[in-house]
Structures are given as structure tokens and as C-alpha cells.
Short mmCIF file of C-alpha atoms and ligand atoms in Angstrom, two decimals:
data_model
loop_
_atom_site.label_atom_id
_atom_site.label_comp_id
_atom_site.label_asym_id
_atom_site.label_seq_id
_atom_site.Cartn_x
_atom_site.Cartn_y
_atom_site.Cartn_z
CA MET A 659 -23.88 -19.82 -12.68
CA THR A 660 -25.36 -16.59 -11.98
CA TYR A 661 -23.41 -13.67 -10.55
CA LYS A 662 -24.66 -10.28 -9.48
CA ASN A 663 -23.20 -8.61 -12.55
CA LEU A 664 -22.71 -11.56 -15.17
CA ASP A 665 -23.76 -15.17 -15.93
CA PHE A 666 -21.44 -17.90 -16.86
CA GLN A 667 -22.05 -21.13 -18.23
CA THR A 668 -20.71 -23.96 -20.29
CA GLU A 669 -21.75 -26.11 -22.93
CA GLY A 670 -19.52 -28.93 -23.96
CA ARG A 671 -15.95 -27.45 -24.25
CA MET A 672 -17.66 -23.87 -24.91
CA GLY A 673 -18.05 -21.40 -22.19
CA PHE A 674 -20.35 -18.31 -22.06
CA VAL A 675 -19.88 -15.17 -20.17
CA ARG A 676 -22.65 -12.67 -20.35
CA MET A 677 -22.30 -9.30 -19.08
CA ASN A 678 -25.34 -8.68 -17.35
CA ARG A 679 -25.89 -5.34 -15.48
CA PRO A 680 -27.83 -3.55 -18.51
CA ASP A 681 -29.32 -0.76 -16.05
CA ALA A 682 -25.60 0.53 -16.13
CA MET A 683 -24.72 -0.53 -19.62
CA ASN A 684 -22.64 -3.55 -18.19
CA ALA A 685 -20.10 -0.87 -16.71
CA LEU A 686 -17.32 -2.66 -15.19
CA ASN A 687 -16.67 -1.96 -11.26
CA THR A 688 -14.58 -3.71 -8.79
CA GLU A 689 -17.11 -6.25 -7.84
CA THR A 690 -17.62 -7.43 -11.42
CA PHE A 691 -13.86 -7.84 -11.92
CA HIS A 692 -14.05 -10.05 -9.00
CA GLU A 693 -16.55 -11.96 -10.27
CA LEU A 694 -14.61 -12.30 -13.45
CA ILE A 695 -11.51 -13.48 -11.61
CA HIS A 696 -13.74 -16.19 -9.93
CA VAL A 697 -14.86 -17.26 -13.53
CA LEU A 698 -11.22 -17.59 -14.55
CA ASP A 699 -10.44 -19.53 -11.65
CA ARG A 700 -13.13 -21.75 -12.22
CA LEU A 701 -12.25 -22.04 -15.88
CA GLU A 702 -8.66 -23.07 -14.95
CA ARG A 703 -9.42 -25.26 -11.99
CA ASP A 704 -11.97 -27.34 -14.11
CA ASP A 705 -10.34 -27.29 -17.37
CA ALA A 706 -13.93 -26.35 -18.26
CA ALA A 707 -13.73 -24.92 -21.90
CA ASP A 708 -11.45 -24.47 -24.74
CA VAL A 709 -13.13 -21.58 -26.19
CA VAL A 710 -15.18 -18.73 -24.14
CA ILE A 711 -17.75 -16.44 -25.61
CA VAL A 712 -17.90 -12.95 -24.00
CA THR A 713 -20.98 -10.93 -24.59
CA GLY A 714 -23.47 -8.42 -23.00
CA GLU A 715 -27.05 -8.11 -22.08
CA GLY A 716 -28.93 -5.42 -23.61
CA LYS A 717 -27.60 -2.16 -25.57
CA ALA A 718 -23.89 -2.42 -24.44
CA PHE A 719 -21.26 -5.08 -24.63
CA VAL A 720 -19.51 -2.92 -22.03
CA ALA A 721 -19.86 0.79 -21.91
CA GLY A 722 -16.51 1.19 -19.81
CA ALA A 723 -15.47 1.20 -16.42
CA ASP A 724 -17.92 2.46 -13.84
CA ILE A 725 -17.98 6.13 -13.60
CA VAL A 726 -20.10 6.37 -10.69
CA GLU A 727 -17.66 4.06 -8.88
CA MET A 728 -14.39 5.82 -10.17
CA LYS A 729 -15.90 9.58 -9.73
CA ASP A 730 -14.51 9.92 -6.42
CA MET A 731 -11.64 7.88 -6.45
CA ASP A 732 -8.20 9.18 -5.36
CA GLY A 733 -4.89 8.72 -7.14
CA GLN A 734 -4.22 5.46 -5.00
CA GLN A 735 -7.62 3.93 -5.60
CA SER A 736 -7.70 4.63 -9.14
CA ARG A 737 -4.30 3.23 -9.73
CA ALA A 738 -5.33 0.05 -7.88
CA PHE A 739 -8.52 0.03 -9.89
CA SER A 740 -6.56 0.24 -13.09
CA ARG A 741 -4.00 -2.68 -12.10
CA LEU A 742 -7.07 -4.70 -11.06
CA GLY A 743 -8.58 -4.60 -14.65
CA GLN A 744 -5.12 -4.84 -16.34
CA TYR A 745 -4.78 -8.16 -14.21
CA VAL A 746 -7.94 -9.78 -15.34
CA PHE A 747 -7.47 -8.66 -19.03
CA ARG A 748 -3.97 -9.84 -19.23
CA ARG A 749 -4.68 -13.21 -17.40
CA MET A 750 -7.41 -13.83 -20.34
CA GLU A 751 -4.62 -12.78 -22.80
CA THR A 752 -2.17 -15.55 -21.38
CA MET A 753 -4.56 -18.23 -20.34
CA ASP A 754 -4.92 -21.70 -22.59
CA ILE A 755 -8.38 -20.50 -23.58
CA ILE A 756 -9.47 -18.86 -26.79
CA PHE A 757 -11.87 -15.80 -25.74
CA ILE A 758 -13.99 -14.61 -28.47
CA ALA A 759 -15.74 -11.17 -27.57
CA ALA A 760 -19.24 -11.31 -29.39
CA VAL A 761 -19.86 -7.37 -29.40
CA ASN A 762 -23.44 -6.90 -29.29
CA GLY A 763 -23.51 -3.06 -28.65
CA TYR A 764 -21.39 -0.51 -27.14
CA ALA A 765 -17.85 -1.28 -26.33
CA LEU A 766 -16.25 1.71 -25.18
CA GLY A 767 -13.31 2.73 -22.68
CA GLY A 768 -12.84 -0.27 -20.75
CA GLY A 769 -15.48 -2.29 -22.77
CA CYS A 770 -13.19 -1.71 -25.81
CA GLU A 771 -10.12 -2.66 -23.77
CA PHE A 772 -12.21 -5.98 -22.41
CA ALA A 773 -12.78 -6.73 -26.28
CA MET A 774 -9.25 -6.17 -27.12
CA ALA A 775 -8.19 -8.57 -24.61
CA CYS A 776 -10.09 -11.38 -26.42
CA ASP A 777 -8.39 -13.30 -28.95
CA LEU A 778 -11.25 -12.90 -31.34
CA ARG A 779 -13.75 -10.30 -32.01
CA ILE A 780 -16.92 -10.64 -33.93
CA ALA A 781 -19.27 -7.33 -34.07
CA SER A 782 -22.85 -6.78 -34.50
CA GLU A 783 -24.16 -4.36 -36.94
CA LYS A 784 -25.14 -2.42 -33.73
CA ALA A 785 -21.61 -2.57 -32.28
CA LYS A 786 -19.79 0.73 -31.28
CA PHE A 787 -16.04 1.00 -30.54
CA GLY A 788 -14.19 3.87 -28.80
CA GLN A 789 -12.04 4.98 -26.10
CA PRO A 790 -13.70 8.26 -24.91
CA GLU A 791 -11.87 8.69 -21.67
CA VAL A 792 -10.37 11.97 -22.69
CA ASN A 793 -13.98 13.44 -22.60
CA LEU A 794 -13.82 12.25 -18.78
CA GLY A 795 -10.45 13.77 -18.44
CA VAL A 796 -8.63 10.49 -17.85
CA THR A 797 -6.51 8.16 -19.86
CA PRO A 798 -7.63 4.65 -20.31
CA GLY A 799 -6.49 2.27 -17.39
CA PHE A 800 -6.95 -1.21 -18.67
CA ALA A 801 -4.19 -1.15 -21.18
CA GLY A 802 -6.14 0.51 -24.21
CA THR A 803 -3.09 2.65 -24.78
CA GLN A 804 -1.02 -0.29 -25.23
CA ARG A 805 -3.56 -2.70 -26.92
CA LEU A 806 -5.02 -0.66 -29.42
CA PRO A 807 -1.98 0.48 -31.21
CA ARG A 808 -0.62 -3.08 -31.26
CA LEU A 809 -3.97 -4.05 -32.80
CA ILE A 810 -4.65 -1.35 -35.53
CA GLY A 811 -1.36 0.65 -35.83
CA LYS A 812 -0.05 3.69 -34.29
CA ALA A 813 -1.73 6.51 -36.23
CA ARG A 814 -5.28 5.01 -36.16
CA ALA A 815 -5.03 4.25 -32.45
CA MET A 816 -3.59 7.88 -31.81
CA GLU A 817 -6.42 9.44 -33.33
CA LEU A 818 -9.11 7.33 -31.60
CA LEU A 819 -7.36 7.80 -28.37
CA VAL A 820 -6.77 11.58 -28.47
CA THR A 821 -10.42 12.54 -29.85
CA GLY A 822 -12.34 9.80 -28.05
CA GLU A 823 -14.34 9.33 -31.29
CA VAL A 824 -16.65 6.42 -31.36
CA ILE A 825 -16.68 4.13 -34.74
CA ASP A 826 -19.39 1.88 -35.86
CA ALA A 827 -18.82 -1.77 -36.76
CA HIS A 828 -17.72 -1.22 -40.26
CA ALA A 829 -15.16 1.18 -39.55
CA ALA A 830 -13.86 -1.26 -36.95
CA LEU A 831 -13.54 -3.87 -39.52
CA ALA A 832 -11.87 -1.73 -41.63
CA TYR A 833 -9.34 -0.83 -38.88
CA GLY A 834 -8.72 -4.55 -38.15
CA LEU A 835 -10.10 -3.92 -34.57
CA VAL A 836 -12.82 -6.78 -35.24
CA ASN A 837 -12.55 -9.81 -37.42
CA ARG A 838 -16.11 -9.74 -38.86
CA ILE A 839 -19.42 -8.24 -38.81
CA THR A 840 -22.85 -10.11 -38.31
CA GLU A 841 -26.55 -9.09 -38.08
CA PRO A 842 -27.43 -8.42 -34.49
CA GLU A 843 -29.67 -11.74 -34.47
CA ASP A 844 -26.87 -13.96 -35.78
CA LEU A 845 -24.30 -13.00 -33.40
CA MET A 846 -24.10 -15.61 -31.14
CA ASP A 847 -24.69 -18.42 -33.69
CA GLU A 848 -21.59 -16.96 -35.80
CA ALA A 849 -19.54 -16.68 -32.39
CA LYS A 850 -20.65 -20.40 -31.59
CA SER A 851 -19.83 -21.55 -35.16
CA LEU A 852 -16.40 -19.99 -34.91
CA ALA A 853 -15.81 -21.37 -31.46
CA ALA A 854 -16.80 -24.96 -32.65
CA LYS A 855 -14.36 -24.56 -35.64
CA ILE A 856 -11.46 -23.86 -33.03
CA ILE A 857 -12.70 -26.80 -30.96
CA ALA A 858 -12.42 -29.16 -33.60
CA LYS A 859 -8.84 -28.66 -33.79
CA GLY A 860 -5.83 -29.95 -32.09
CA PRO A 861 -6.24 -28.53 -28.52
CA VAL A 862 -2.30 -28.18 -28.04
CA SER A 863 -1.66 -26.74 -31.19
CA VAL A 864 -4.58 -24.22 -30.74
CA ARG A 865 -3.15 -23.36 -27.27
CA MET A 866 0.48 -23.17 -28.38
CA VAL A 867 -0.61 -20.87 -31.49
CA LYS A 868 -2.20 -18.51 -28.83
CA ALA A 869 1.17 -18.25 -27.18
CA CYS A 870 3.20 -18.03 -30.06
CA VAL A 871 1.43 -15.15 -31.41
CA ASN A 872 1.09 -13.08 -28.02
CA ARG A 873 4.76 -13.87 -26.92
CA GLY A 874 6.02 -13.26 -30.56
CA MET A 875 4.38 -9.88 -30.40
CA GLN A 876 6.34 -8.78 -27.50
CA ALA A 877 9.62 -10.20 -28.68
CA ASP A 878 12.16 -9.83 -31.42
CA ILE A 879 12.04 -12.22 -34.24
CA ASP A 880 14.58 -14.83 -32.90
CA THR A 881 13.21 -15.04 -29.62
CA GLY A 882 9.69 -15.56 -31.08
CA GLY A 883 11.02 -18.06 -33.59
CA ALA A 884 12.52 -20.10 -30.85
CA PHE A 885 9.43 -20.01 -28.61
CA GLU A 886 7.64 -21.36 -31.98
CA SER A 887 10.25 -24.01 -32.27
CA ASP A 888 9.52 -25.25 -28.67
CA ALA A 889 5.98 -25.12 -29.15
CA PHE A 890 6.25 -27.16 -32.51
CA GLY A 891 8.10 -29.78 -30.62
CA LEU A 892 5.66 -30.02 -27.89
CA CYS A 893 2.84 -30.53 -30.33
CA PHE A 894 4.77 -33.49 -31.77
CA ALA A 895 5.50 -34.66 -28.02
CA SER A 896 1.87 -34.59 -27.02
CA GLY A 897 0.76 -37.04 -29.47
CA GLU A 898 -1.38 -34.45 -31.26
CA THR A 899 0.60 -34.09 -34.54
CA ARG A 900 0.52 -37.70 -34.76
CA THR A 901 -3.14 -38.01 -34.89
CA GLY A 902 -3.35 -35.26 -37.25
CA MET A 903 -0.84 -36.24 -39.82
CA SER A 904 -2.06 -40.00 -39.57
CA ALA A 905 -5.62 -38.74 -40.36
CA PHE A 906 -4.53 -36.54 -43.13
CA LEU A 907 -2.46 -39.58 -44.66
CA GLU A 908 -5.50 -41.85 -44.24
CA LYS A 909 -7.93 -39.22 -45.95
CA ARG A 910 -10.00 -38.85 -42.99
CA GLU A 911 -10.86 -36.28 -40.50
CA PRO A 912 -8.84 -36.47 -37.16
CA ASP A 913 -10.36 -36.88 -33.73
CA PHE A 914 -8.21 -35.04 -31.56
CA ARG A 915 -10.06 -35.47 -28.54
CA ARG A 916 -9.24 -39.08 -28.60
CA SER A 917 -5.36 -38.38 -28.61
N1 LIG B 624 -20.42 3.59 -15.86
C1 LIG B 624 -21.37 3.91 -15.12
N2 LIG B 624 -22.57 3.98 -15.60
C2 LIG B 624 -22.93 3.97 -17.02
C3 LIG B 624 -21.91 4.01 -17.75
C4 LIG B 624 -20.54 3.78 -17.04
N3 LIG B 624 -19.27 4.02 -18.04
N4 LIG B 624 -22.14 3.95 -19.06
C5 LIG B 624 -23.61 4.42 -18.97
N5 LIG B 624 -23.94 4.36 -17.75
C6 LIG B 624 -25.44 4.47 -17.24
C7 LIG B 624 -25.87 5.79 -17.32
O1 LIG B 624 -25.28 6.58 -16.33
C8 LIG B 624 -27.29 5.67 -17.36
O2 LIG B 624 -27.59 5.40 -16.01
P1 LIG B 624 -29.24 6.04 -15.21
O3 LIG B 624 -30.00 5.30 -16.14
O4 LIG B 624 -29.07 5.87 -13.96
O5 LIG B 624 -29.08 7.35 -15.81
C9 LIG B 624 -27.43 4.21 -17.83
O6 LIG B 624 -26.31 3.55 -18.04
C10 LIG B 624 -27.72 4.33 -19.36
O7 LIG B 624 -27.02 5.20 -20.20
P2 LIG B 624 -27.40 6.48 -21.00
O8 LIG B 624 -28.71 6.71 -20.30
O9 LIG B 624 -26.42 7.54 -21.07
O10 LIG B 624 -27.88 5.47 -22.19
P3 LIG B 624 -27.71 6.16 -23.64
O11 LIG B 624 -28.24 5.02 -24.91
O12 LIG B 624 -28.47 7.23 -23.90
O13 LIG B 624 -26.14 6.39 -24.13
C11 LIG B 624 -23.95 5.41 -23.92
C12 LIG B 624 -25.39 4.90 -24.00
C13 LIG B 624 -23.36 6.19 -25.16
C14 LIG B 624 -22.98 4.08 -23.65
C15 LIG B 624 -23.73 6.37 -22.73
O14 LIG B 624 -24.18 5.85 -21.68
C16 LIG B 624 -22.16 6.58 -22.58
O15 LIG B 624 -21.47 7.51 -23.20
N6 LIG B 624 -21.51 5.96 -21.42
C17 LIG B 624 -20.27 6.32 -21.12
C18 LIG B 624 -19.39 5.63 -22.04
C19 LIG B 624 -17.90 6.31 -21.38
O16 LIG B 624 -17.53 7.38 -21.05
N7 LIG B 624 -17.20 4.93 -21.18
C20 LIG B 624 -15.79 4.99 -20.78
C21 LIG B 624 -15.80 5.23 -19.12
S1 LIG B 624 -14.20 5.59 -18.49
C22 LIG B 624 -13.25 4.01 -18.71
O17 LIG B 624 -13.90 3.17 -19.15
C23 LIG B 624 -11.91 3.93 -18.34
C24 LIG B 624 -10.98 2.63 -18.02
C25 LIG B 624 -10.15 2.49 -17.20
C26 LIG B 624 -10.38 3.06 -16.02
C27 LIG B 624 -9.20 2.56 -14.92
C28 LIG B 624 -8.83 3.67 -14.23
C29 LIG B 624 -9.30 3.91 -12.91
#
């Protein structure tokens, strides 16, 4: 399905979101966020995919929030815009879907925040990351100050945030901001192969692992452990565990899609 600012399609249990506003480096405006909400609604309503790959058309993944739209906002409007972006990204983080950012180029400001809201990040050799908001006289607004330190540690995050420095894919890998790097022409194949690997696993256990990690990151170890035990029980109760364990004992590959 083609929206004004992005394309969305599914292929088997994979979904693909391609940010498609290359003249503006795929910058995120209010309209784009509403289109993303529409995509997330469809994904949930139709149970359309287990893994969704997000990428960008042209030179950028996403070069930030739309500076043209933001320039004349007042305090109230900018706060509302910040809340809208935070809502979309938090929703992705809490959905029963694994999001993979296939970062093809610039992931700056809101674009870096978008990539961080995904569960996994693959960077092309051409990718660049940064939170350059201080150059514009503003803080990040889509929870970059919250996700970046959680992902790469406070010291590195603080430096990137207060200097606005832009880093390349290799630095991002060394910082733990991305999972791996590929040649630009291999980016989508690499993302698809990672997606296929995840789709072959037990869907209930994959969903539960995402929830356990994300909830546990916000909780003390006892609360996180208790949630994990519940998730563990839920996997057994779903029947998925029997499928996986029987296949192991019978020395064959499990077929979770039939359980
Ligand atoms: N918003 C709007 N337009 C943009 C943006 C953007 N973020 N980024 C690029 N563009 C536009 C340019 O203005 C230009 O338009 P035009 O052709 O009409 O002049 C076009 O895209 C191409 O850009 P460049 O000519 O600059 O291309 P280059 O290859 O020379 O440079 C860069 C590419 C390095 C990506 C450069 O465009 C750049 O630095 N962009 C801005 C990056 C940035 O500062 N991002 C952070 C934005 S702020 C933000 O994301 C805050 C998030 C939370 C806000 C919520 C609170 C309200």
C-alpha cells in the first residue's frame, strides 16, 4: 500500500515499511506519523506480520523530524508533536512484532530515535547516526535522551547528545547502537535473512522474549524475573514448547506454524 510519505507491504509473515519522501530526506512530519499509525493499526488488526523491516528511500533512512514543519511551532504545538512521535515509537516497542531497522543512510535526530525504537538495527556502510538537535537549539523530542543512554550507556550517549556529533556505521557498531554492518547492496537481503531466522522460531516465545527484555529493562530484577516466569509458563500453555521440545528429542526441525 502506498501512502504519501511511505510504502507498506507484506510478503509472507514479513512486513516492509519504506520511508519514501526522499526530497526531504524522509523527514518525519505529522502526516507521516499518522500514516505510520495507520500501518501499525493494520499490522495489529490483520495480524499481518511477525517481523517488519523499516528502511528509507534515497540517501537517508530518516534525517530527523521535519524542520520546515517544526520551525514555526509554539510551545504547545511542539510538545504535542513530541508526544505524537513518542506515542508511535513506544507503540512499536511494545507491539507483538519484531521491528528491524535497515539503516540505509542518514539516521539523524528523529531518524536515530526511529531506529532505536526498532528491536534490531542493521546498518549499511553508508549509514550515519546522530542526535544533532543541539545544533538547532532543541533537545531530542521522540525519547532520544531516554533510549540512547539505555542502548549505549550514559557516557557515550551524553557525548553524542551534547555535541550533536554524527558517527558512521563502524562507530555505531563499536558503541552497540547497531547489531551489524553490511555493504549497501546487501542491506535488504541481510535484513530479510535475519527476519526469516526469527520467523522460523516459536512465535509465542519470540513475542515473550521481546516483552521480557523490554519490561525487564524498566524494572528491578525480581519484577523482571517474575514476568519472565509468567512468560515461560505461557509458552508451555500455548503448546509451542511441546512442539519445540518434541522436535528436539525426535532430532528434527520444529514446525511452529502448525502448533
Ligand atoms: N527536515 C526537513 N527537511 C530536511 C531535513 C529535515 N530534518 N533534512 C533534510 N531536509 C531537506 C533539506 O532542507 C533539503 O531540502 P531542499 O532540497 O528543499 O533544500 C533536502 O532535504 C536535501 O537535504 P540537503 O541538501 O541538506 O542534503 P545533504 O546531502 O547536503 O545533507 C543531511 C544531508 C546531512 C541529512 C542534511 O540534510 C541535514 O543535516 N539535515 C538535518 C538533520 C537534522 O538536523 N536532523 C534533526 C532534526 S530535529 C529532530 O529530529 C528532533 C526530533 C524531535 C522533535 C520533536 C519536538 C517537536
